Tab-separated table of C-alpha atoms and ligand atoms in Angstrom:
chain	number	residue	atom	x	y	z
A	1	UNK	CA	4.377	16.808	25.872
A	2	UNK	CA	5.471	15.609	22.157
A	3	UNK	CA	2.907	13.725	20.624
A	4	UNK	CA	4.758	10.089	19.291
A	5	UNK	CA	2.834	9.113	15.945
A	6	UNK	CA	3.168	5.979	14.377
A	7	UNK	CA	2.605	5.361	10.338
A	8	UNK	CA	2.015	2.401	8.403
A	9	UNK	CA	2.565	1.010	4.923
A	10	UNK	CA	-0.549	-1.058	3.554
A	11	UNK	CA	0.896	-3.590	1.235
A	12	UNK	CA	2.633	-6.460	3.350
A	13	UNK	CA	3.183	-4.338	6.217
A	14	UNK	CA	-0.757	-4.281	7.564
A	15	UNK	CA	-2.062	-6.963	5.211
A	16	UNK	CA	-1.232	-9.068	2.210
A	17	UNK	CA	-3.546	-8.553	-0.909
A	18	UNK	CA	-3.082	-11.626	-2.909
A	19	UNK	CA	-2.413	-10.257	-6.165
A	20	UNK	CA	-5.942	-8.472	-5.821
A	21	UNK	CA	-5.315	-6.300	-8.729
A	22	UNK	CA	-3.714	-8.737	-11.124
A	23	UNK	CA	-7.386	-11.058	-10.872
A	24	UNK	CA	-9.001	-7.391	-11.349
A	25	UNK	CA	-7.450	-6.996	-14.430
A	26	UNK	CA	-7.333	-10.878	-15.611
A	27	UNK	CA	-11.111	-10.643	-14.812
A	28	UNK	CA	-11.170	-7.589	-16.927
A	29	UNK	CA	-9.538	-9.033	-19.913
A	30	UNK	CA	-12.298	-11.825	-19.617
A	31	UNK	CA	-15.036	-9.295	-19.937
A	32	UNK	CA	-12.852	-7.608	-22.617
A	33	UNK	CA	-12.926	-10.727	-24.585
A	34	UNK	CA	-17.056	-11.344	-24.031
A	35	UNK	CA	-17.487	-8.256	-25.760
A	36	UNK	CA	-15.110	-8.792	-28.713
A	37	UNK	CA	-11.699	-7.872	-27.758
A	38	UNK	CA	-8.719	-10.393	-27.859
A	39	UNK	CA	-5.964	-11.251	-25.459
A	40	UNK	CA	-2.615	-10.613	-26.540
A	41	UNK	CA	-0.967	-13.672	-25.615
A	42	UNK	CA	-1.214	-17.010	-23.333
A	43	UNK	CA	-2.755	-16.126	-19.625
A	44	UNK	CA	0.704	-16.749	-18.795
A	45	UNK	CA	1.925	-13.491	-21.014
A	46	UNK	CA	-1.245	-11.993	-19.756
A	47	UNK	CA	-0.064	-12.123	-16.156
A	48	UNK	CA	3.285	-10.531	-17.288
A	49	UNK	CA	1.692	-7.737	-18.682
A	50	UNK	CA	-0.490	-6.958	-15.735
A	51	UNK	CA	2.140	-7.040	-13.442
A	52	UNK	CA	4.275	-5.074	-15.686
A	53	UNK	CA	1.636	-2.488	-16.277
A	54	UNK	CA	0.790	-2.289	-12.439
A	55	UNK	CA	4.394	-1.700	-11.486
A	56	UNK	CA	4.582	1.251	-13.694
A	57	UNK	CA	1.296	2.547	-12.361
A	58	UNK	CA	2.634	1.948	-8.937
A	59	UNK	CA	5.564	4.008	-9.961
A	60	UNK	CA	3.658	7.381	-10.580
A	61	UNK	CA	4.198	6.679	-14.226
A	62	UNK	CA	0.518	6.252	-14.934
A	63	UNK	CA	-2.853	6.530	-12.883
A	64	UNK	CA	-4.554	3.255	-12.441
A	65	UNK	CA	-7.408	4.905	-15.046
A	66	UNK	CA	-5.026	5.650	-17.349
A	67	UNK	CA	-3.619	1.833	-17.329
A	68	UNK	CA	-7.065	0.686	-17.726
A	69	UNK	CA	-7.917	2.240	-20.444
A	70	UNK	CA	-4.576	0.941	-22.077
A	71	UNK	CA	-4.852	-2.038	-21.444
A	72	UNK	CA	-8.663	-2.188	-22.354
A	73	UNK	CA	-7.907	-0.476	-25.832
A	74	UNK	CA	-4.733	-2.669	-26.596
A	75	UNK	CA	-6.923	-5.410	-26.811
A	76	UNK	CA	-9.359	-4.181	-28.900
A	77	UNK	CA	-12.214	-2.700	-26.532
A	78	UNK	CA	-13.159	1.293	-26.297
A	79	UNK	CA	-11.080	3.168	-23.992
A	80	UNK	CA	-13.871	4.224	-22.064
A	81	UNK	CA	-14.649	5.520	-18.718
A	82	UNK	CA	-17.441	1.751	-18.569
A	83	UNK	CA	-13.907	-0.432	-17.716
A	84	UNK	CA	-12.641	2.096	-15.742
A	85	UNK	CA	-15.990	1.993	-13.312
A	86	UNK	CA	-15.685	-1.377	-13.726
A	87	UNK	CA	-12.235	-2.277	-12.797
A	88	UNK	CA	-12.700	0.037	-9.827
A	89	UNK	CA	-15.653	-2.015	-8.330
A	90	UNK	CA	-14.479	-5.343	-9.188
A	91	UNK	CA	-11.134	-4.006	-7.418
A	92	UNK	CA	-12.942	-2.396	-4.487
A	93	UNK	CA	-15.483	-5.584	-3.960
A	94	UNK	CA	-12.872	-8.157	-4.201
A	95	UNK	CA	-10.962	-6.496	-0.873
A	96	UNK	CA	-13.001	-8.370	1.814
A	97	UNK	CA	-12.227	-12.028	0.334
A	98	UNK	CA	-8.703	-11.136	-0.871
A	99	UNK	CA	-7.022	-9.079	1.363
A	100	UNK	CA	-5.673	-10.692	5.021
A	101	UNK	CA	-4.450	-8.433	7.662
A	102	UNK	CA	-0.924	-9.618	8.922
A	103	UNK	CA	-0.957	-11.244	12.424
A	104	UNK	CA	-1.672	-8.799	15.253
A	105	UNK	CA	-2.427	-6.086	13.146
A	106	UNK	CA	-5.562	-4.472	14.621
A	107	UNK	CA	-4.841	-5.488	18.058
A	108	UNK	CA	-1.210	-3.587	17.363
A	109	UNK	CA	-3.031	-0.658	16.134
A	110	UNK	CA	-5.545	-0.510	19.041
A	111	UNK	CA	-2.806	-1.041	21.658
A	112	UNK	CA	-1.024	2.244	19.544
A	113	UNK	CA	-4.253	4.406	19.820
A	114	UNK	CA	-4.953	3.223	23.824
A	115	UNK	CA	-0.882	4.407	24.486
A	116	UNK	CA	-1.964	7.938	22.540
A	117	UNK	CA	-0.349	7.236	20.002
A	118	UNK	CA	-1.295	9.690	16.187
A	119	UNK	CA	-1.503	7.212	13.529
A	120	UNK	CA	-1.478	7.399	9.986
A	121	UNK	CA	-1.129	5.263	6.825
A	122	UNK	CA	1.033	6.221	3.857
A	123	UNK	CA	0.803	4.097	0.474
A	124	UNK	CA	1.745	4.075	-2.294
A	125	UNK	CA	-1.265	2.970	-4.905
A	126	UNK	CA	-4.790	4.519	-4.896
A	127	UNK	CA	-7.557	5.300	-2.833
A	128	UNK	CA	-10.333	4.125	-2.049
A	129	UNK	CA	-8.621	0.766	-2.647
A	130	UNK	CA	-5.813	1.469	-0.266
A	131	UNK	CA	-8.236	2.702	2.275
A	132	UNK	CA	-10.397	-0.513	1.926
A	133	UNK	CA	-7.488	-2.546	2.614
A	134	UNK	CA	-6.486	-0.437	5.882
A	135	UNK	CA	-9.902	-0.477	7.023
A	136	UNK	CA	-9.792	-4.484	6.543
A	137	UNK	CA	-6.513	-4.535	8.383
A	138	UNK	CA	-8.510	-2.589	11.195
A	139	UNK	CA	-6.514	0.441	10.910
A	140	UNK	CA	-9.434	3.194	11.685
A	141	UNK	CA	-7.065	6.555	10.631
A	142	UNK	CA	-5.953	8.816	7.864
A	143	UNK	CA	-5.424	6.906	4.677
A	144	UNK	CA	-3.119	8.765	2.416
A	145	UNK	CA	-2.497	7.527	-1.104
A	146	UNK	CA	0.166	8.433	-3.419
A	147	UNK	CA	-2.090	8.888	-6.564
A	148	UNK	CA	-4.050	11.674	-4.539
A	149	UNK	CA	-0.933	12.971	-3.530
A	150	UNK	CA	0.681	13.483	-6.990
A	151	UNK	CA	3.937	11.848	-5.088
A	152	UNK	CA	5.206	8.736	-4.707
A	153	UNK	CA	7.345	6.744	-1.726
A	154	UNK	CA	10.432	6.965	-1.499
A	155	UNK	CA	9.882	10.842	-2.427
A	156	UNK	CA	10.426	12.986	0.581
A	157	UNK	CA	7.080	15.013	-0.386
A	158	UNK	CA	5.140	12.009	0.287
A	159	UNK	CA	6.584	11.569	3.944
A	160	UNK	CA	6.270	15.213	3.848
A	161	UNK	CA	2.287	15.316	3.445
A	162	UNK	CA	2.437	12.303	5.979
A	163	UNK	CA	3.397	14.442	8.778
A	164	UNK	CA	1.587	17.518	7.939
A	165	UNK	CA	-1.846	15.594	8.550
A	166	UNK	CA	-0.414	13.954	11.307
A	167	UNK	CA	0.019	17.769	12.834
A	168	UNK	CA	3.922	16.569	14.138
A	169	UNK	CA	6.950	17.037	13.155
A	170	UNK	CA	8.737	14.405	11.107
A	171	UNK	CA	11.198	12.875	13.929
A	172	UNK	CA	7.953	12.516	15.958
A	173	UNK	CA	6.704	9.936	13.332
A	174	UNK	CA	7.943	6.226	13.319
A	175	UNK	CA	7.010	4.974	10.458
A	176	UNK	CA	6.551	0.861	9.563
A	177	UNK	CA	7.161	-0.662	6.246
A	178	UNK	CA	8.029	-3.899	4.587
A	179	UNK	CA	10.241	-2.149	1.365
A	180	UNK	CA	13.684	-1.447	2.570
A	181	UNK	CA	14.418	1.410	-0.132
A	182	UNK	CA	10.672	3.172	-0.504
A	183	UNK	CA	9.526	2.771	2.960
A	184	UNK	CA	13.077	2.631	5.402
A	185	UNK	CA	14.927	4.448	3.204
A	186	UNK	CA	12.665	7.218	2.190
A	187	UNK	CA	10.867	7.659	6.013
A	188	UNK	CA	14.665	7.956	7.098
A	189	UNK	CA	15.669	10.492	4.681
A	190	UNK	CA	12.630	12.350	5.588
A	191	UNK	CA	13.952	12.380	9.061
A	192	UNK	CA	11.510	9.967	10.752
A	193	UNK	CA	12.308	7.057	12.726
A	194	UNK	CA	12.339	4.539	10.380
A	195	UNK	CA	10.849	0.947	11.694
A	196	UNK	CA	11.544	-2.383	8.596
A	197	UNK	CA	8.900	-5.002	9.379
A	198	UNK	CA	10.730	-8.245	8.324
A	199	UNK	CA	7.852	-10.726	8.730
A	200	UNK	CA	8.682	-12.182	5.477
A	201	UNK	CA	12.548	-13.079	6.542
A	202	UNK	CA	14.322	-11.793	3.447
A	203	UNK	CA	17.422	-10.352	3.186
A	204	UNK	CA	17.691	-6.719	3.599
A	205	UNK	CA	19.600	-5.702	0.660
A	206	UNK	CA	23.470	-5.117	0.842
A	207	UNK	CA	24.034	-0.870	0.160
A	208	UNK	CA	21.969	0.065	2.037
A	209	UNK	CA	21.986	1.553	5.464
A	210	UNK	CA	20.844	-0.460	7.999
A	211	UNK	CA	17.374	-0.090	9.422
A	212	UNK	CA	17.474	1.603	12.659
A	213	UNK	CA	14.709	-0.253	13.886
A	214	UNK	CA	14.000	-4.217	12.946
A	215	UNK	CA	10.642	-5.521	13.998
A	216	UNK	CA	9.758	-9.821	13.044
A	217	UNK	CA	6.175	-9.393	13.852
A	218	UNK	CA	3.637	-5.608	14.242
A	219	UNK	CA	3.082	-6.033	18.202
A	220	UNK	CA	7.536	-5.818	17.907
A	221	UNK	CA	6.811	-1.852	17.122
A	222	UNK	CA	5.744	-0.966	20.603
A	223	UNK	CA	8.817	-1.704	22.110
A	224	UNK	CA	10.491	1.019	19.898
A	225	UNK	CA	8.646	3.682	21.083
A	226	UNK	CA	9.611	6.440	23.868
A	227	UNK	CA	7.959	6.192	26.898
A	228	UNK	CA	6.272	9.743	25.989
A	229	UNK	CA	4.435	7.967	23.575
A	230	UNK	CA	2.398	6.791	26.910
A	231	UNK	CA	1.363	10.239	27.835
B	1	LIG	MG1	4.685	-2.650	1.324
């Protein structure tokens, strides 16, 4: 019998993280200013710049050390490998007050496994942050991040590497995400069942295809699946 697996997205599909790594780095640039450096603006422009710099990181266009170490050195401190260590743990220890799994979450994840269900996470970020925040969302599986991949979503490589470590082929896989063009869009190119959690009730954006699957809430997802996913 084919094996149904079932992947996740981290970020607003199993949990919400707060802006966990814009604090990280605002906390940074507070330690980067005890020790002599200077901000380059208000907290205001400070915020802008994080965000800025963590969207490009999230885009494969940096590594999160590498944007540390920018950021660190544009404002004056050594680019050094002590804020790298130390953005990581501040990053890494901040997960269990920051991060909230969405509603249903590990009881959606348990029902999955208990139905024998594969299950994987895809994300795009870096581990073991990513992993942290699956773990806290209760999600007990293979974590696979897209800055050990070399890939990011919506690339097909990334769905790609998803399947291979879930040992199925990719229209075995339903995969669950939040981001209309990196997670439905690039799971369905890959040729996986693509699944668009709308908890969040925004539009889905006008161009694109239409999700084949739409759930409101995680516990939604088991209805999707075939009956083979029982056995
Ligand atoms: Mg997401």
């Amino acid at each position: 019998m084919k094996r149904v697996a079932v992947a996740f997205d981290v970020d607003h599909t199993l949990a919400i993280d707060n802006k966990l790594e814009r604090v990280a780095f605002l906390r940074l640039l507070a330690r980067v200013v005890d020790e002599g450096g200077a901000p380059l603006g208000t907290l205001a422009d400070e915020t802008v710049h994080v965000d800025e710099l963590l969207a490009r990181q999230r885009a494969g266009a940096c590594s999160i050390d590498e944007a540390v170490r920018a950021f660190v050195s544009e404002r004056g401190a050594p680019a050094d490998e002590t804020y790298v260590r130390l953005y990581r743990a501040m990053a890494l220890e901040m997960v269990e007050q920051f991060v909230v799994p969405l509603p249903y979450a590990p009881q959606t994840i348990e029902a999955l496994r208990e139905r024998g269900c594969l299950t994987g996470v895809l994300t795009n970020g870096w581990n073991p942050l990513q992993e942290r925040k699956a773990r806290r969302a209760g999600f007990p599986g293979p974590v696979l991040a897209s800055a050990d991949l070399g890939v990011q979503k919506p690339d097909g490589r990334a769905f790609e590497a998803l399947a291979a470590v879930l040992g199925v082929p990719a229209e075995s896989v339903w995969y669950v995400g939040d981001d209309p063009r990196i997670d439905v869009a690039g799971s369905r190119a890959a040729g996986m069942h693509a699944v668009w959690l709308d908890a969040e009730g925004t539009p889905y954006p006008a161009g694109l295809e239409p999700p084949e699957y739409v759930a409101g809430s995680l516990p939604e997802i088991l209805a999707f699946l075939p009956e083979t996913a029982a056995t």
